[in-house]
CSV table of C-alpha atoms in Angstrom, one decimal:
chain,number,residue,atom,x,y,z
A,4,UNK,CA,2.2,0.1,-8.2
A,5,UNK,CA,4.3,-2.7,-8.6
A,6,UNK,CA,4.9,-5.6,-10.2
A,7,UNK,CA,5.1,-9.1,-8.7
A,8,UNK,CA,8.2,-10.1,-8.6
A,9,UNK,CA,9.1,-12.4,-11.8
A,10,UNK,CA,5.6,-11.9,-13.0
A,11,UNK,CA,7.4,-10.6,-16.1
A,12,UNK,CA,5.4,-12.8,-19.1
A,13,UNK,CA,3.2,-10.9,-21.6
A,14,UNK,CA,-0.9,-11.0,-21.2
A,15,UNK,CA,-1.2,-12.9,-24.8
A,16,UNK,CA,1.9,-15.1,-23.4
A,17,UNK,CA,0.7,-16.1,-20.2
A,18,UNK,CA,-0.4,-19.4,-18.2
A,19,UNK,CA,-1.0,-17.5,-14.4
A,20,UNK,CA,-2.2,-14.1,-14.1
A,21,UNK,CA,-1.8,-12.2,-10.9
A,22,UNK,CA,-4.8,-9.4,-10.5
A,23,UNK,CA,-5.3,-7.7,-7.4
A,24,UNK,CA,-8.7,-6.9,-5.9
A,25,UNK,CA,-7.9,-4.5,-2.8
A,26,UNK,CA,-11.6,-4.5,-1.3
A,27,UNK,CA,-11.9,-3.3,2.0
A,28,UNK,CA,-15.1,-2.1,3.1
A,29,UNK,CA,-16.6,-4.9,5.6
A,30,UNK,CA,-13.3,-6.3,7.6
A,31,UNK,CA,-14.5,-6.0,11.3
A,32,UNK,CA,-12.1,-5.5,13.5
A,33,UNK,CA,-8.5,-4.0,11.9
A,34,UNK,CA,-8.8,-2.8,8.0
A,35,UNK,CA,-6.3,-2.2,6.1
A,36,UNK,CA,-6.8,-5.4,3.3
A,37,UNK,CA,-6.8,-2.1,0.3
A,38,UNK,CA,-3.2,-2.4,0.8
A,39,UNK,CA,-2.8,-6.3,0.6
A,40,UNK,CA,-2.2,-6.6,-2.9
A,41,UNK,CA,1.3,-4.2,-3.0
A,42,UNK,CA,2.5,-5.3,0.0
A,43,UNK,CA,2.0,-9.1,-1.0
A,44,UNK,CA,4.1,-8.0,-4.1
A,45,UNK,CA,6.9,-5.7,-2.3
A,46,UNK,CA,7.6,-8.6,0.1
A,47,UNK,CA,8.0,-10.9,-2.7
A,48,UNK,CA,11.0,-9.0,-3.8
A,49,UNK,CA,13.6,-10.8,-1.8
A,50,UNK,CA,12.8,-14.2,-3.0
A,51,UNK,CA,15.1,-16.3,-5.3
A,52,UNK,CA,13.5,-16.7,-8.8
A,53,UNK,CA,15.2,-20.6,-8.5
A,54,UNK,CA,13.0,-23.1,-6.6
A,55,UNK,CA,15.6,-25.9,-5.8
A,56,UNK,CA,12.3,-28.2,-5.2
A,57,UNK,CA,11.3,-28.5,-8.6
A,58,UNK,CA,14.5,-27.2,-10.5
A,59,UNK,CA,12.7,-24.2,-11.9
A,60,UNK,CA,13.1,-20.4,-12.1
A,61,UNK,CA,9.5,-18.5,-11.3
A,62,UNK,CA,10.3,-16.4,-14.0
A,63,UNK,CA,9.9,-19.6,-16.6
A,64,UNK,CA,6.2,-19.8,-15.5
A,65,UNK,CA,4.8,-17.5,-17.5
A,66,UNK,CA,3.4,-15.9,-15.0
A,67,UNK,CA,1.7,-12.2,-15.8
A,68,UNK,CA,0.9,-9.1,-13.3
A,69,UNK,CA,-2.1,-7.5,-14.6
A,70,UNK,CA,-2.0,-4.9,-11.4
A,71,UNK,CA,-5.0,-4.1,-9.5
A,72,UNK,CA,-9.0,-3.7,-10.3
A,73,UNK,CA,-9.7,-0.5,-8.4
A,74,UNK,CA,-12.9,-1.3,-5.4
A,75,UNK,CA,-15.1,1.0,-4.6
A,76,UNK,CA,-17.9,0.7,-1.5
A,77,UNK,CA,-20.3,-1.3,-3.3
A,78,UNK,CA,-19.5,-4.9,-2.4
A,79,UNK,CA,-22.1,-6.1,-4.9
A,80,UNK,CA,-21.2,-4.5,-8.1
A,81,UNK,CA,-17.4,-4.8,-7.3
A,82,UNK,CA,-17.8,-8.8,-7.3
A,83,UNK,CA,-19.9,-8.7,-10.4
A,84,UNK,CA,-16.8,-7.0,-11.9
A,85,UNK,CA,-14.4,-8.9,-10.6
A,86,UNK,CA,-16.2,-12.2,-11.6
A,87,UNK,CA,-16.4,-11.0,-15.3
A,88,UNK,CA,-12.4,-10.0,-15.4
A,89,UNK,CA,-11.5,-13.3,-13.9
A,90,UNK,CA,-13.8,-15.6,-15.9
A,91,UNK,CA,-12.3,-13.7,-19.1
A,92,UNK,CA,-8.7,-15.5,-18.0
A,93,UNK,CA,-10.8,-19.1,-17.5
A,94,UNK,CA,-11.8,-18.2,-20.8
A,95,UNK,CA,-8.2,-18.0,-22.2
A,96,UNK,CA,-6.9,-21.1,-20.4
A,97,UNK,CA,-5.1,-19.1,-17.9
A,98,UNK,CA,-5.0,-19.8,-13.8
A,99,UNK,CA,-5.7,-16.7,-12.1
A,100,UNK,CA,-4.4,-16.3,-9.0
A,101,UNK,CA,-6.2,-13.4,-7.1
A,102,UNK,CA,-4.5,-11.2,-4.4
A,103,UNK,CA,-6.7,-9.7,-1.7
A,104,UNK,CA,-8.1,-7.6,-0.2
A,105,UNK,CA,-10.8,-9.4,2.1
A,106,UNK,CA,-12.3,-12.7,1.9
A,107,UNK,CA,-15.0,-11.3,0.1
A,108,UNK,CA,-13.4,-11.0,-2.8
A,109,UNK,CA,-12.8,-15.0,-3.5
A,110,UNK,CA,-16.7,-14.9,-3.9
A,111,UNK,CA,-16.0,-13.4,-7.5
A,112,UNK,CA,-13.3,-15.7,-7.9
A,113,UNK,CA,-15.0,-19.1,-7.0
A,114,UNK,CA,-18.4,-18.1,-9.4
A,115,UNK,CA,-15.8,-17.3,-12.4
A,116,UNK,CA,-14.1,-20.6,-11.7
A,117,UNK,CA,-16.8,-22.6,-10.7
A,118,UNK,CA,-15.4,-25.3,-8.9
A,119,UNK,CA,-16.3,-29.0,-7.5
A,120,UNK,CA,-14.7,-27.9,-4.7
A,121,UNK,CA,-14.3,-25.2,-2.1
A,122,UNK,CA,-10.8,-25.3,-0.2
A,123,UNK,CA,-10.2,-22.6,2.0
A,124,UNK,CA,-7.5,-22.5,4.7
A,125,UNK,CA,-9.2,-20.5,7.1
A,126,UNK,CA,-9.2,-19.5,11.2
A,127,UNK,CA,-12.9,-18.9,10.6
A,128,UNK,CA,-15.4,-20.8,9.2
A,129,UNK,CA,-17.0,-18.0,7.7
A,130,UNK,CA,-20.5,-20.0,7.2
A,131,UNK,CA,-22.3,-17.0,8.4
A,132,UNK,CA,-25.3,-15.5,5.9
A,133,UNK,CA,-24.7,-12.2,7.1
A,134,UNK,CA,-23.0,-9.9,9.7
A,135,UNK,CA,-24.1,-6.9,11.4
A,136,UNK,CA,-26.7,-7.1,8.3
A,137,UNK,CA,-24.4,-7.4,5.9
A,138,UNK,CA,-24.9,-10.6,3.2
A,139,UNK,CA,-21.7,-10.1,1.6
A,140,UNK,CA,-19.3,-9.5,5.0
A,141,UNK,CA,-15.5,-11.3,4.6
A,142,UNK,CA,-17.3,-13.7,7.2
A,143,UNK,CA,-19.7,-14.8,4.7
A,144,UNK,CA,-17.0,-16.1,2.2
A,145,UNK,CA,-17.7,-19.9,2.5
A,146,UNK,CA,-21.2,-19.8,2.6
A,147,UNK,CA,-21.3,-18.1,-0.8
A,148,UNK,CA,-18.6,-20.3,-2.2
A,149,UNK,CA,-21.3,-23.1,-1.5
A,150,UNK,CA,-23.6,-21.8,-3.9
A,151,UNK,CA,-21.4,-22.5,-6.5
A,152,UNK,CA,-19.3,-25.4,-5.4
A,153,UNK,CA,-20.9,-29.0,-4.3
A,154,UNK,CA,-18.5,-29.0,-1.0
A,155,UNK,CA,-16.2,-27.1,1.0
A,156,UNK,CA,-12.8,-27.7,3.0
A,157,UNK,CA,-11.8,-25.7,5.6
A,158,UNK,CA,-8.6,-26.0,6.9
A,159,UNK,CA,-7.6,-24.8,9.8
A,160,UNK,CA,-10.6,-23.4,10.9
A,161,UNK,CA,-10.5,-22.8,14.9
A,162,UNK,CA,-13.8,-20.6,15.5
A,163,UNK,CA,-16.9,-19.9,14.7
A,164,UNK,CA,-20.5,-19.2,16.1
A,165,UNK,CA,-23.1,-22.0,17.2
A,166,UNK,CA,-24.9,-21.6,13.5
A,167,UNK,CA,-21.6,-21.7,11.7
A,168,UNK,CA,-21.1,-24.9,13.4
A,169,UNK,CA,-24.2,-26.5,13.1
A,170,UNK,CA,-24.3,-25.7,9.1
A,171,UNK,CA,-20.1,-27.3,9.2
A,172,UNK,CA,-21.9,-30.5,10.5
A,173,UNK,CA,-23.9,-31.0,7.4
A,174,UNK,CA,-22.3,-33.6,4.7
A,175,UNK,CA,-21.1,-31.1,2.1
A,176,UNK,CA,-18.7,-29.3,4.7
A,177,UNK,CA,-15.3,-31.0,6.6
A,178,UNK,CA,-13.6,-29.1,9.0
A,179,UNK,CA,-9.7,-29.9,9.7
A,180,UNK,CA,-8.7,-28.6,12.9
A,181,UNK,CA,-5.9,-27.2,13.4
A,182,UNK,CA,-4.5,-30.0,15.6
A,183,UNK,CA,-5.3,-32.4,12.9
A,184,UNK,CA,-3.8,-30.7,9.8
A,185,UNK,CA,0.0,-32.0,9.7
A,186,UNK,CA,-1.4,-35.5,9.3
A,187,UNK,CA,-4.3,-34.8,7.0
A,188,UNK,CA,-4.1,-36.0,3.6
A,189,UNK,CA,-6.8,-34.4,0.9
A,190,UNK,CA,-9.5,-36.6,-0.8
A,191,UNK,CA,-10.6,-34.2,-3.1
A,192,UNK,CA,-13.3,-35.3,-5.7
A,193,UNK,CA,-13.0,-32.9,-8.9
A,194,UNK,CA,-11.8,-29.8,-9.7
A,195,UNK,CA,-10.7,-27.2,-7.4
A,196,UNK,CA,-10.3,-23.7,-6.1
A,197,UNK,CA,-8.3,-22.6,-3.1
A,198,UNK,CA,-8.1,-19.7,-1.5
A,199,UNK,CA,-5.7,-19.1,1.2
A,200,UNK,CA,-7.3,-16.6,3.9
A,201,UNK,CA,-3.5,-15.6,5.8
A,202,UNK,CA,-5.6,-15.5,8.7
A,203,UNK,CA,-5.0,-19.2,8.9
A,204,UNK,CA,-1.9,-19.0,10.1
A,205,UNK,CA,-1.0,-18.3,14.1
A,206,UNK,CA,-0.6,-14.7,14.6
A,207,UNK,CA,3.1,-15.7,15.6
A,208,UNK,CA,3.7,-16.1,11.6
A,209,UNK,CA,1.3,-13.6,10.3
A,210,UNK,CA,0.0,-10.7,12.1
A,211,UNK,CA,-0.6,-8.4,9.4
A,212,UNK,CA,-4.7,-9.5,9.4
A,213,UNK,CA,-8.1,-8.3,10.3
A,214,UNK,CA,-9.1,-11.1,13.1
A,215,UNK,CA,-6.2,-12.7,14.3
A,216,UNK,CA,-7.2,-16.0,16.3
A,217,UNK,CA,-3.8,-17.6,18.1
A,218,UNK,CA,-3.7,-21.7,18.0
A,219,UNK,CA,-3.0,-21.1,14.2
A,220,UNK,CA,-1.4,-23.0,11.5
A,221,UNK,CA,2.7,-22.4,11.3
A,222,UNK,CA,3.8,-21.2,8.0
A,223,UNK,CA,5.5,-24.9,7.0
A,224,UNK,CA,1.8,-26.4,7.6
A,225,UNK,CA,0.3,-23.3,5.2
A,226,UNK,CA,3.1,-24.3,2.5
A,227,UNK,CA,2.4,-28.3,2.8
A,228,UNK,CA,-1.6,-28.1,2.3
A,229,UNK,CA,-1.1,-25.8,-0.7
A,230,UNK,CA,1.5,-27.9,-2.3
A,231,UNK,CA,-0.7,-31.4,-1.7
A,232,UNK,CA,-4.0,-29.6,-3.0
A,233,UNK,CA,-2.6,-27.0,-6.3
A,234,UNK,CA,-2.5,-30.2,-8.8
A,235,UNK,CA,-5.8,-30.4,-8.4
A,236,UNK,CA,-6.7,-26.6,-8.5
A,237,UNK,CA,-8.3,-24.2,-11.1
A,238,UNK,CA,-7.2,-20.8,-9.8
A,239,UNK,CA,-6.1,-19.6,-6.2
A,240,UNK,CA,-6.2,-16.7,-4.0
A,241,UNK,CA,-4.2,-15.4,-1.1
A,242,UNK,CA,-6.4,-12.6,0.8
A,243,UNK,CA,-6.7,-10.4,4.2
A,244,UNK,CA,-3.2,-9.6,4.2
A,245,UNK,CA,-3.4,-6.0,5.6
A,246,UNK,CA,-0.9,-3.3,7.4
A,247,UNK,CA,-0.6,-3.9,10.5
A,248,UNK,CA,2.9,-5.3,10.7
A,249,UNK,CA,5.9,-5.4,9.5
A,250,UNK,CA,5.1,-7.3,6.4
A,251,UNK,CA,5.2,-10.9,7.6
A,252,UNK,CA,1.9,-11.8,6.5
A,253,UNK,CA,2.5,-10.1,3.1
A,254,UNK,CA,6.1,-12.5,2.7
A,255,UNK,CA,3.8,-15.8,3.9
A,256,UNK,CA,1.3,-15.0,1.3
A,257,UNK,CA,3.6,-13.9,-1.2
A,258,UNK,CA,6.1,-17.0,-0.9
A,259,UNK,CA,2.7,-19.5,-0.8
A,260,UNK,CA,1.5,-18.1,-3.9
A,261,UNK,CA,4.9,-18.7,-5.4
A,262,UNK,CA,4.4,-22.5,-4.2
A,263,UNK,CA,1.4,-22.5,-5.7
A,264,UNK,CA,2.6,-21.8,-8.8
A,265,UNK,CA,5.7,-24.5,-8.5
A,266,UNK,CA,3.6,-27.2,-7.9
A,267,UNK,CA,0.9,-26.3,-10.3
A,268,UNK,CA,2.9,-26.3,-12.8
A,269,UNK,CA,5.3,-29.4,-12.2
A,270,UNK,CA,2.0,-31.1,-11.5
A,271,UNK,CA,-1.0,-29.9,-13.6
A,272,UNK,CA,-4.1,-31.7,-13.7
A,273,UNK,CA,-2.8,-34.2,-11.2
């Protein structure tokens, strides 16, 4: 496996951790999420280590890969793993930022952080309490996050089922359309987690996902909401980056964690 790129501090050195979490066991249309987390990081080779925004190399971030946390079939146990790795950086004082897999997996991450608020940019809204019987399906994500965090943000969010709606329309959910996202501005109350499902994007920018839905965000819209929300954030995620192209999704969630990172750091605790 390797390494993301300029991920190069030392564990006892560092202030972000990268830790994949290549679950893929309930994605329901194309799988292939087990390989998100070294594709994210072989399509992050090509990028400049200098970010001319905020005059800084990547590489002075202290920023550590500590590679993937093997998943196995039972969705369950695997969170309950995950949770306890990633609460064990929280512990240290160190951001984690998480690399799907599916959307499942920021479950784990969200009770480890435990956030005021949920922000997801998201096609779906992923309010569901199960699908095709399953309580912990990727299209459950937000509805779980909800039983940790007192609100949740979805961004982007274009579809859904009747339910899903109805539960979005209660006062601790906002939905941004995707119409309405290049001239929303955050109101965030607290502390935050956000988790970047690539699915957000069009299909144009990223087709490398499990349920594409077109009318997406473009790739300059994905990069302006993280940068307005990571001041406020305590860890982030990228996820359902899978396969199935020819690793565009993998570069857009690859480059947005990187952004994360530059703007979290220029502006902690904003």
């Amino acid at each position: 496996m390797s390494q993301f790129p300029g991920a190069n501090a030392a564990p006892d050195d560092a202030e972000y951790a990268v830790v994949g979490a290549p679950l893929d066991v309930s994605t329901t249309f194309q799988p292939g999420t087990r390989f998100g987390p070294d594709r994210i990081r072989r399509f992050a080779r090509t990028f400049d280590d200098y970010d001319r925004r905020t005059n800084s190399f990547f590489t002075d971030h202290s920023v550590h890969d500590a590679g993937d946390l093997h998943a196995w079939d039972d969705a369950g146990e695997y969170l309950d793993f995950l949770e306890a790795d990633l609460r064990e950086w929280h512990d240290d004082d160190v951001t984690p930022l998480l690399v799907g897999g599916e959307h499942t997996v920021s479950v784990a991450g969200v009770r480890a952080a435990d956030p005021d608020v949920f922000l997801t940019v998201d096609a779906h809204l992923d309010l569901r309490t199960e699908y095709d019987g399953n309580e912990l399906s990727h299209a459950t994500a937000t509805r779980h996050a909800l039983d940790v965090a007192d609100e949740a943000v979805i961004v982007g969010a274009r579809t859904g089922s009747p339910e899903e709606y109805e539960r979005a329309a209660e006062t601790d959910v906002t939905v941004v359309p995707p119409e309405d996202v290049a001239e929303w501005t955050p109101d965030l109350d607290g502390e935050v987690y956000l988790s970047v499902d690539i699915d957000g994007a069009d299909p144009a920018f990223a087709p490398g996902t499990g349920t594409t839905e077109p009318f997406g965000l473009t790739s300059r819209e994905m990069r302006d909401v993280v940068r307005s929300v990571a001041p406020h954030c305590l860890a982030f995620d990228t996820v359902e980056v899978n396969d199935r192209d020819d690793g565009q999704a993998a570069a857009l969630a690859g480059k947005l964690l990187r952004e994360f990172v530059f703007t979290h750091a220029a502006e902690p605790s904003a």
